[in-house]
Coordinates of C-alpha atoms in Angstrom, one line a residue:
X23 CA 84.5 -3.9 80.3
X24 CA 86.7 -1.0 81.5
X25 CA 85.8 2.6 80.9
X26 CA 88.7 5.0 80.3
X27 CA 88.5 8.4 82.0
X28 CA 90.9 11.3 82.1
X29 CA 91.0 12.5 85.8
X30 CA 92.3 16.0 85.8
X31 CA 93.6 17.9 88.8
X32 CA 93.2 21.7 88.4
X33 CA 95.4 24.5 89.8
X34 CA 99.0 23.3 89.7
X35 CA 101.1 26.3 90.6
X36 CA 98.6 27.9 92.9
X37 CA 100.4 26.8 96.1
X38 CA 103.0 24.3 97.2
X39 CA 100.5 22.2 99.0
X40 CA 98.4 21.9 95.9
X41 CA 101.4 21.1 93.8
X42 CA 102.6 18.3 96.2
X43 CA 99.1 16.7 96.4
X44 CA 98.9 16.6 92.6
X45 CA 102.3 15.1 92.1
X46 CA 101.6 12.4 94.7
X47 CA 98.3 11.5 93.0
X48 CA 99.9 11.4 89.6
X49 CA 102.6 9.0 90.9
X50 CA 99.9 6.8 92.4
X51 CA 98.1 6.7 89.0
X52 CA 94.9 8.2 90.5
X53 CA 95.0 11.3 88.2
X54 CA 96.2 11.5 84.6
X55 CA 96.2 15.2 83.8
X56 CA 96.9 18.5 85.6
X57 CA 96.2 22.1 84.6
X58 CA 98.8 24.7 85.3
X59 CA 98.2 28.3 86.5
X60 CA 101.4 29.6 84.8
X61 CA 100.8 33.2 86.1
X62 CA 101.2 32.0 89.7
X63 CA 104.6 32.1 91.5
X64 CA 104.6 28.5 92.5
X65 CA 104.7 27.3 88.9
X66 CA 108.2 28.0 87.8
X67 CA 109.7 27.0 91.1
X68 CA 108.0 23.6 91.1
X69 CA 107.8 22.6 87.4
X70 CA 110.9 20.4 87.8
X71 CA 109.3 18.4 90.5
X72 CA 106.2 17.9 88.2
X73 CA 108.5 16.8 85.4
X74 CA 109.6 13.8 87.4
X75 CA 106.1 12.3 87.2
X76 CA 104.8 14.0 84.0
X77 CA 105.3 10.9 81.9
X78 CA 102.1 9.6 83.5
X79 CA 99.9 12.6 82.9
X80 CA 99.0 15.3 80.4
X81 CA 100.1 18.8 81.5
X82 CA 98.0 21.7 80.2
X83 CA 97.3 25.4 80.7
X84 CA 94.7 26.5 83.2
X85 CA 94.0 29.9 81.5
X86 CA 93.4 32.3 84.4
X87 CA 91.4 35.6 84.2
X88 CA 90.1 36.0 87.7
X89 CA 91.4 37.0 91.1
X90 CA 95.2 36.7 90.4
X91 CA 97.7 39.2 89.0
X92 CA 98.0 39.1 85.2
X93 CA 101.4 38.6 83.7
X94 CA 101.2 41.9 81.8
X95 CA 99.2 45.1 81.7
X96 CA 95.5 44.8 81.2
X97 CA 94.1 48.3 81.6
X98 CA 90.5 47.3 80.7
X99 CA 90.2 44.1 82.7
X100 CA 92.7 44.7 85.5
X101 CA 93.3 48.4 85.8
X102 CA 94.6 48.1 89.3
X103 CA 96.8 45.2 88.5
X104 CA 94.5 42.4 89.8
X105 CA 92.1 40.3 87.7
X106 CA 88.4 40.6 88.6
X107 CA 86.0 38.3 90.3
X108 CA 84.3 35.6 88.2
X109 CA 81.0 37.5 88.4
X110 CA 82.5 40.7 87.0
X111 CA 84.3 38.9 84.3
X112 CA 81.2 37.1 83.2
X113 CA 79.2 40.3 83.2
X114 CA 81.8 42.0 81.0
X115 CA 82.0 39.0 78.6
X116 CA 78.3 38.9 78.0
X117 CA 78.1 42.7 77.6
X118 CA 80.8 42.3 75.0
X119 CA 82.9 44.6 77.1
X120 CA 86.1 42.6 77.0
X121 CA 89.0 43.8 74.9
X122 CA 89.8 40.9 72.6
X123 CA 93.4 42.1 71.9
X124 CA 94.0 42.3 75.7
X125 CA 92.6 38.8 76.3
X126 CA 94.7 37.4 73.5
X127 CA 97.8 39.1 74.8
X128 CA 97.4 37.7 78.3
X129 CA 96.7 34.2 76.9
X130 CA 99.9 34.5 74.9
X131 CA 101.8 35.5 78.0
X132 CA 100.4 32.6 80.1
X133 CA 101.3 30.2 77.3
X134 CA 104.8 31.6 77.0
X135 CA 105.2 31.4 80.8
X136 CA 104.2 27.7 80.5
X137 CA 106.3 26.9 77.5
X138 CA 109.4 28.7 78.8
X139 CA 109.5 26.5 81.8
X140 CA 108.1 23.2 80.4
X141 CA 109.9 23.3 77.1
X142 CA 106.9 22.6 74.9
X143 CA 103.3 23.9 74.5
X144 CA 100.6 22.7 76.8
X145 CA 99.0 19.4 76.0
X146 CA 95.6 21.0 76.4
X147 CA 93.9 24.3 77.4
X148 CA 91.1 24.8 79.9
X149 CA 90.1 27.7 82.1
X150 CA 90.3 28.5 85.8
X151 CA 86.6 28.7 86.9
X152 CA 85.8 27.7 83.3
X153 CA 86.6 31.1 81.9
X154 CA 87.7 29.6 78.6
X155 CA 84.0 29.1 77.7
X156 CA 83.1 32.8 77.9
X157 CA 82.5 35.0 74.8
X158 CA 85.7 36.7 73.5
X159 CA 87.8 34.4 75.7
X160 CA 86.7 31.2 73.8
X161 CA 87.8 32.6 70.4
X162 CA 91.3 33.3 71.8
X163 CA 91.5 29.8 73.2
X164 CA 90.3 28.1 70.1
X165 CA 92.8 30.0 67.9
X166 CA 95.6 29.1 70.3
X167 CA 94.7 25.4 70.4
X168 CA 94.4 25.3 66.6
X169 CA 98.1 26.4 66.3
X170 CA 99.3 23.1 67.8
X171 CA 98.0 19.9 66.2
X172 CA 97.0 17.5 68.9
X173 CA 96.3 20.1 71.6
X174 CA 92.9 19.5 73.1
X175 CA 90.5 21.7 74.9
X176 CA 88.2 20.9 77.8
X177 CA 84.5 20.9 77.3
X178 CA 82.4 21.3 80.4
X179 CA 79.0 20.2 79.1
X180 CA 77.0 17.1 80.2
X181 CA 73.7 15.7 79.0
X182 CA 70.9 17.2 81.0
X183 CA 69.4 13.8 81.8
X184 CA 72.7 12.7 83.3
X185 CA 72.9 15.9 85.5
X186 CA 69.4 15.4 86.7
X187 CA 69.9 11.7 87.5
X188 CA 73.1 12.4 89.5
X189 CA 71.4 15.1 91.6
X190 CA 74.6 16.9 92.5
X191 CA 74.7 20.7 92.3
X192 CA 72.2 20.6 89.4
X193 CA 71.8 24.4 88.9
X194 CA 75.5 25.0 89.0
X195 CA 76.3 22.1 86.7
X196 CA 73.7 23.1 84.1
X197 CA 74.9 26.7 84.2
X198 CA 78.6 25.7 83.6
X199 CA 77.6 23.3 80.8
X200 CA 75.3 25.9 79.2
X201 CA 78.1 28.4 79.0
X202 CA 80.0 26.0 76.8
X203 CA 77.7 25.7 73.8
X204 CA 79.5 28.4 71.9
X205 CA 82.9 26.9 72.6
X206 CA 81.8 23.5 71.5
X207 CA 80.6 24.7 68.2
X208 CA 83.9 26.4 67.6
X209 CA 85.9 23.3 68.5
X210 CA 83.8 21.1 66.2
X211 CA 84.0 23.6 63.3
X212 CA 87.8 23.5 63.5
X213 CA 88.2 19.8 64.3
X214 CA 90.0 20.6 67.6
X215 CA 90.2 17.5 69.9
X216 CA 88.0 17.7 73.0
X217 CA 86.3 15.5 75.6
X218 CA 82.7 14.4 74.9
X219 CA 81.7 13.9 78.5
X220 CA 82.5 15.8 81.7
X221 CA 82.0 15.5 85.4
X222 CA 83.2 16.9 88.7
X223 CA 81.1 20.0 89.4
X224 CA 79.7 20.2 93.0
X225 CA 79.1 22.8 95.6
X226 CA 82.3 23.0 97.6
X227 CA 80.3 24.1 100.7
X228 CA 78.1 21.0 100.6
X229 CA 77.7 18.9 103.7
X230 CA 77.9 15.7 101.5
X231 CA 81.3 14.2 101.7
X232 CA 83.4 14.0 98.5
X233 CA 83.6 10.2 99.0
X234 CA 79.8 10.0 98.5
X235 CA 79.9 12.1 95.3
X236 CA 82.7 10.3 93.4
X237 CA 80.7 7.1 92.8
X238 CA 77.9 9.1 91.3
X239 CA 80.3 11.1 89.0
X240 CA 82.0 7.9 87.7
X241 CA 78.7 6.0 87.3
X242 CA 77.6 8.6 84.7
X243 CA 80.5 7.6 82.5
X244 CA 79.6 3.9 82.8
X245 CA 76.0 4.5 81.8
X246 CA 76.5 7.1 79.2
X247 CA 77.3 6.8 75.5
X248 CA 80.9 5.6 74.8
X249 CA 83.2 8.5 74.1
X250 CA 86.0 10.6 75.6
X251 CA 85.4 11.1 79.3
X252 CA 87.0 13.7 81.5
X253 CA 86.5 14.4 85.2
X254 CA 88.0 17.4 87.1
X255 CA 89.2 17.3 90.7
X256 CA 90.8 19.9 93.0
X257 CA 93.1 18.1 95.5
X258 CA 95.5 20.0 97.8
X259 CA 97.2 20.1 101.1
X260 CA 96.4 23.3 103.0
X261 CA 99.3 25.7 103.6
X262 CA 99.6 29.4 104.3
X263 CA 100.3 30.1 100.6
X264 CA 97.0 28.5 99.7
X265 CA 95.1 30.3 102.4
X266 CA 96.4 33.7 101.2
X267 CA 95.1 33.3 97.7
X268 CA 92.1 31.0 97.8
X269 CA 89.0 30.2 99.9
X270 CA 88.9 26.6 98.8
X271 CA 91.1 25.0 101.4
X272 CA 89.5 22.2 103.4
X273 CA 87.6 20.7 100.4
X274 CA 91.0 20.3 98.7
X275 CA 92.2 18.3 101.6
X276 CA 89.2 16.1 101.6
X277 CA 89.6 15.4 97.9
X278 CA 93.3 14.6 98.3
X279 CA 92.7 12.2 101.2
X280 CA 90.0 10.4 99.3
X281 CA 91.8 10.2 96.0
X282 CA 95.0 8.8 97.5
X283 CA 93.1 6.2 99.7
X284 CA 92.2 2.6 99.3
X285 CA 88.5 3.4 99.0
X286 CA 89.0 5.3 95.8
X287 CA 91.2 2.5 94.4
X288 CA 88.4 0.0 95.2
X289 CA 85.8 2.2 93.6
X290 CA 87.8 2.3 90.4
X291 CA 88.1 -1.5 90.4
X292 CA 84.4 -2.0 91.3
X293 CA 83.1 0.4 88.6
X294 CA 85.6 -0.7 86.0
X295 CA 87.1 2.8 85.6
X296 CA 90.6 3.1 84.2
X297 CA 92.4 6.5 84.6
X298 CA 94.1 7.3 81.3
X299 CA 95.7 10.2 79.4
X300 CA 93.7 11.8 76.6
X301 CA 95.6 10.0 73.9
X302 CA 94.2 6.7 75.3
X303 CA 90.6 7.7 75.0
X304 CA 88.4 6.4 72.2
X305 CA 87.9 8.8 69.4
X306 CA 84.2 8.1 68.9
X307 CA 81.6 10.5 70.1

């Protein structure tokens, strides 16, 4: 029995090396979705290259509210023209200090920047550093997704038993999953499509190689209840553009080299995992 899984590469648009790695992995059939940072300068310039392989993958919006420059004025969140760190954003969200109209306006701008280049709305919406789960932000995301029938949203929760059994970044994984309860309730209430299972969270500074983590991530899908499985990855080829904007450099290279290699292909075969697009996942949950 094969188990279908959406394997989604985040951060298209962040840097040319990230873009190239993602396109190569889509062409190889190793990943089946990619999330676009449409506020980054390397999106518009490299959208055409992505289009050449996009028939094999979902292309969605990676809503970004941290560390980058927003596409328009955000006097409350980015008074100096740069979005805050994740910690500051989370603190503001849980203090109910985010300006809802400002968040919605920036989401609209990022969607418009995506659509203007891609020619159609994103196939799905998720969030850079999972910000789409935060209070105030999640309401804007749900409303945007509801406007386009068929658009799905990424859930980031996993069963606690599965997280404990895997023993990979347990506190971080539980925190990210716990942040998503409010989003999940809203998605279900409005019948917005979403994945049921999720994997891919680990400590990027870990000494454990990515090749040792992937079998444990995928095994959770095999042993869990049948449903819609999604795993995130962050492949990339280091370049100067990436080093200027992000600290996650060498882990991206490690992911890319493993995902393109024969060992990953053999793992998929051995575990009966079939990378698919969201439309090919079962609808049961």
